[in-house]
Amino acid sequence: MAKYVGARQKRVEDPRLITGNARYLEDVQLPGMLHAAVLRSPYAHARIDSIDTSAASRLPGVVAVFTGQDFADLNPLPCAWQAGGVTNNANTPRVLEIDKVTHTGMGIAVVVAEDRYAAEDALAHIEVAYSVLPTVVDAKKATEAGAPQLHENAPDNICMTWECGDQDGTDRALGASDVVIREHLTNQRLIPTAMEPRGAIGSYDPGTEEYTVWMTSQAPHVMRLLMTAFVMGIPETKMRCLSPQVGGAFGSKIFLYPEYPMVAVLAQKLGRPVKWTESRQENYIATTHGRDHQTDFEVGALRDGTITALKVTTYANLGGTLSTIAPGIPTSLYGSMLSGTYKIPHLHCQVYGVYTNTAMVDAYRGAGRPEATFVIERAVDLVARELNLDPAEVRRKNFIQPEDFPYEPASNLLNGLAYDSGEYEKALERALEQVGYREFRQEQQEARQQGRYLGIGLSSYVEICGVAPSKWVGLPGEGWGAGLWESANVRVHLTGKTVVTTGSQSHGQGLETTMAQVVADELGIPIEDIEVKHSDTMSTPFGYGTYGSRSAAVGTIALYNSVQRIKEKARKLGAHMLEASEEDVVYQDGNVFVKGSPEQAKTIQEIAGAAAVAYDLPAGMEPFLDDTAYYDPPNCTYPFGTHICIVEVDTDTGRVEIKRYLSVDDCGPVINPLIADGQVQGGITQGIAQALYEFAAYDDSGQLLTASMMDYAIPKAEHLPHFENSHTVTPSPVNPMGIKGIGEAGTIASAPAVVNAVVDALSPFGIRDINMPLTPQAVWRAIQEAGR
Amino acid sequence: MQKIPITVEVNGRKASREVEPRLLLVHFLREALGLTGTKIGCDTSQCGSCTVHLDGMAVKSCTVLAVQANGSQVTTIEGLGNGELHPMQQAFWDNHGLQCGYCTPGMIMTATKLLEENPNPSDEEIRDGLEGNLCRCTGYENIVKAIRAAAETARGGS
Ligand code: FES
Ligand code: FES
């Protein structure tokens, strides 16, 4: 009897957040704590000839100043996901750079002072002599002859050349198509901009030789492993990592950054805790960016709209050095999803991962899948346009059908994985009906007569979630340097109060609530009796953290499995207490009783007490209800849906107004609709932001022109529409709860929906494409160039 | 650096400290007084995470010097509900008006002032009123909903 799962349960984490009592990293104060500020390179490509820290060291309040030489015994940061099957010419940052920088914002010295003001003041007194080198910021230009070379081991700045699919078959199919449409798309560079900047605090206990590092991380266990085993060369048992309340991340806090091992070592060197938190400007220049693809594609189709082949070439800008999982994003999570929701018999994708003099590019909400969805959803619209067909009709015609699952997209792109389940047409029809598609087309015609330009854009997406199966994602497959299972521990204490610890990490997703909902229903206890704890390596089982929409489909399933084993043990103990035989008793809603006699029940609280005091247990049974589960799913999950956007374009000013935005998402059964809708709304917003507003702009010398919130256009409330959200429910066969994941869906679906709508609105001008972001200037210019 | 004595009444309690003239009010609140509920999200006065009430006005405390607040009354998120949940806090909770929670103290401080000035705002007026507060998580849908709900509660509806 589900009571909590499926309910709009208010979040249990909210009281501390709405009262100002949540303790984010910046709120943590330790006795004697010092503050660090990092001197960052103002040049995008330069040799460091000399650094003079003497004047800075003498300033009042300054405790010490260090440069890269002081950390020379540490290894460069590891790149933990190198694209599978190809050579990755990996170059990664050091804790502080020693002789060379390849993008602005790389750290070259650190001041440690009694307070942050003193530390920041001292930065201006460090003298650095640079030899400035020529720069390149565009991924395609970086591969051309004569381009400045960033790394000796990466000729032509190519980090890796990766492909998937069948090139010959695709070429042949394109040749045999009735029409072939070619287009160039850019998926511009974005900055994740979590509202809480990054930070870290290190402390060191010389007695036990143990480090404690607080950090703003989505994956504290992984950080501990990478810092100790890979960078510092110490046993991971000598470090504890904590990631307290995290204020948003969107991917940018998955990665190991130089400052995390830095504060640990500084604390050890100085004998006092050291805190570092970034300014927003540092967040923009020194934290990872996302996307930045240049793509050429060819899509072939028959006259009736059947898509025959898709051929894609993408230059993915990876930045000046590799971030932790950078190569995995434009490969495994991009190329393999290019088929979208469609049966495309032939597909080929070639990706060049390229170094440029820009900030590191890594996963940003959706990570590879928004890029793939943008390509295929734009392609489908272009096919419809070319053949004068309705874009909804072309989608219907090509959809993978429910009976086709499990479905492997063309040429085994998923390396043995298959889409799990889907009813793509159902979600599309639901969305069309809700929006009133036919009526809209009528209205659009009438509006055009009056010189008003309305447009509608569809986006029927599928994404890959619950990124896990270790044998798929790991080294022999996709090149991720480890497994990607997840863990959970459930302990029912003597009084029946229950503590759950998880290897997942909550930074806004409300996992403390959704996980408690699942446990409450399964164990049959009130949600108030459950505490969900995470993000402390000392008190939680090893886990890989939260990203790739994996905390429901992987982390929560680990928890689910653990609870099943707790229930089984409770059932056996309950039978013993009832003096009944095990086969005759059942566990139901928190009670164990002989089938047919629920009035003679032992409650879970009584059983937990008996298990804890342990003076009368069945032979061979260990005391306590305590179980740890490690769950490695057999497959990923594939949420899907259709989003529809309606816009009006002011052709005089180029301004785009979103008049309606509607989503129908299918993530399987929904644990908490309140939270799921919130995830969708926030996700859609980030996609709309990409479509209309945001763009991380570099000048040719590698200076980031959008290095503050004044210049980088993250949307405000007034820039966004009201969202109409609904769901269809198609369970996944992959896991026992049928759940798929929802954290990234909104972002994956929304950018193409908006762009398709604007292009649809402007089709009378003959406009087929406009590069994102569709700012008034970009739209206005496109209209002017198209001529009337 | 020379320090200046100031006295500020924060959440109904007088606090006297000697501060550097350049100390920002937000740092005074967070570091000198340990009131860490007020957040810092930017360095250009854009995000509004640091919003507090200063003599009855919603201000960005990263854009006010502590010495400018000398003799003033400040309310932070910690003092908003006087030990209970303020109806605006309740409305944010009820309507899932927050995800990571980082923008939330500032949002709530802005929203309470917004309703004082306009007790019956339209959705559009709410969105306009949030012009100085950024949220990266929610897409604002449920923030707008929460403020509308709080307005209804204040007007005695439900
Ligand atoms: S901290 Fe961003 S406006 Fe004050
Ligand atoms: S809830 Fe995360 S920034 Fe608003």
mmCIF file of N, CA and C in Angstrom, chain A residues 10 674, chain B residues 90-98 141-143 145-147 149-150:
data_model
loop_
_atom_site.group_PDB
_atom_site.id
_atom_site.type_symbol
_atom_site.label_atom_id
_atom_site.label_comp_id
_atom_site.label_asym_id
_atom_site.label_seq_id
_atom_site.Cartn_x
_atom_site.Cartn_y
_atom_site.Cartn_z
ATOM 1 N N LYS A 10 5.614 17.203 0.871
ATOM 2 C CA LYS A 10 6.471 18.384 1.091
ATOM 3 C C LYS A 10 7.860 17.940 1.529
ATOM 4 N N LEU A 674 5.590 16.659 -6.897
ATOM 5 C CA LEU A 674 5.983 18.020 -6.560
ATOM 6 C C LEU A 674 7.447 18.243 -6.951
ATOM 7 N N GLN B 90 6.502 29.657 5.122
ATOM 8 C CA GLN B 90 5.548 28.545 5.025
ATOM 9 C C GLN B 90 5.106 28.338 3.575
ATOM 10 N N ALA B 91 4.846 29.441 2.887
ATOM 11 C CA ALA B 91 4.368 29.343 1.501
ATOM 12 C C ALA B 91 5.451 28.764 0.590
ATOM 13 N N PHE B 92 6.688 29.155 0.817
ATOM 14 C CA PHE B 92 7.781 28.562 0.022
ATOM 15 C C PHE B 92 7.861 27.054 0.273
ATOM 16 N N TRP B 93 7.684 26.664 1.517
ATOM 17 C CA TRP B 93 7.720 25.226 1.836
ATOM 18 C C TRP B 93 6.543 24.502 1.183
ATOM 19 N N ASP B 94 5.354 25.032 1.384
ATOM 20 C CA ASP B 94 4.143 24.369 0.879
ATOM 21 C C ASP B 94 4.143 24.225 -0.641
ATOM 22 N N ASN B 95 4.731 25.192 -1.323
ATOM 23 C CA ASN B 95 4.633 25.229 -2.785
ATOM 24 C C ASN B 95 5.918 24.795 -3.489
ATOM 25 N N HIS B 96 6.832 24.198 -2.735
ATOM 26 C CA HIS B 96 8.104 23.753 -3.314
ATOM 27 C C HIS B 96 8.790 24.901 -4.061
ATOM 28 N N GLY B 97 8.867 26.030 -3.355
ATOM 29 C CA GLY B 97 9.466 27.217 -3.957
ATOM 30 C C GLY B 97 10.981 27.248 -3.864
ATOM 31 N N LEU B 98 11.576 26.124 -3.547
ATOM 32 C CA LEU B 98 13.035 26.087 -3.438
ATOM 33 C C LEU B 98 13.541 24.699 -3.783
ATOM 34 N N GLU B 141 8.774 29.171 -11.366
ATOM 35 C CA GLU B 141 7.347 28.820 -11.385
ATOM 36 C C GLU B 141 6.783 28.716 -9.965
ATOM 37 N N ASN B 142 7.452 27.928 -9.138
ATOM 38 C CA ASN B 142 6.919 27.698 -7.794
ATOM 39 C C ASN B 142 7.244 28.832 -6.828
ATOM 40 N N ILE B 143 8.200 29.660 -7.181
ATOM 41 C CA ILE B 143 8.459 30.847 -6.356
ATOM 42 C C ILE B 143 7.293 31.816 -6.545
ATOM 43 N N LYS B 145 4.344 31.019 -7.480
ATOM 44 C CA LYS B 145 3.186 30.365 -6.868
ATOM 45 C C LYS B 145 3.186 30.579 -5.351
ATOM 46 N N ALA B 146 4.359 30.440 -4.743
ATOM 47 C CA ALA B 146 4.473 30.595 -3.289
ATOM 48 C C ALA B 146 4.112 32.020 -2.877
ATOM 49 N N ILE B 147 4.581 32.988 -3.628
ATOM 50 C CA ILE B 147 4.307 34.386 -3.267
ATOM 51 C C ILE B 147 2.822 34.693 -3.443
ATOM 52 N N ALA B 149 0.485 32.509 -3.113
ATOM 53 C CA ALA B 149 -0.188 31.833 -1.999
ATOM 54 C C ALA B 149 -0.050 32.640 -0.706
ATOM 55 N N ALA B 150 1.148 33.186 -0.487
ATOM 56 C CA ALA B 150 1.354 33.983 0.729
ATOM 57 C C ALA B 150 0.469 35.221 0.699
#
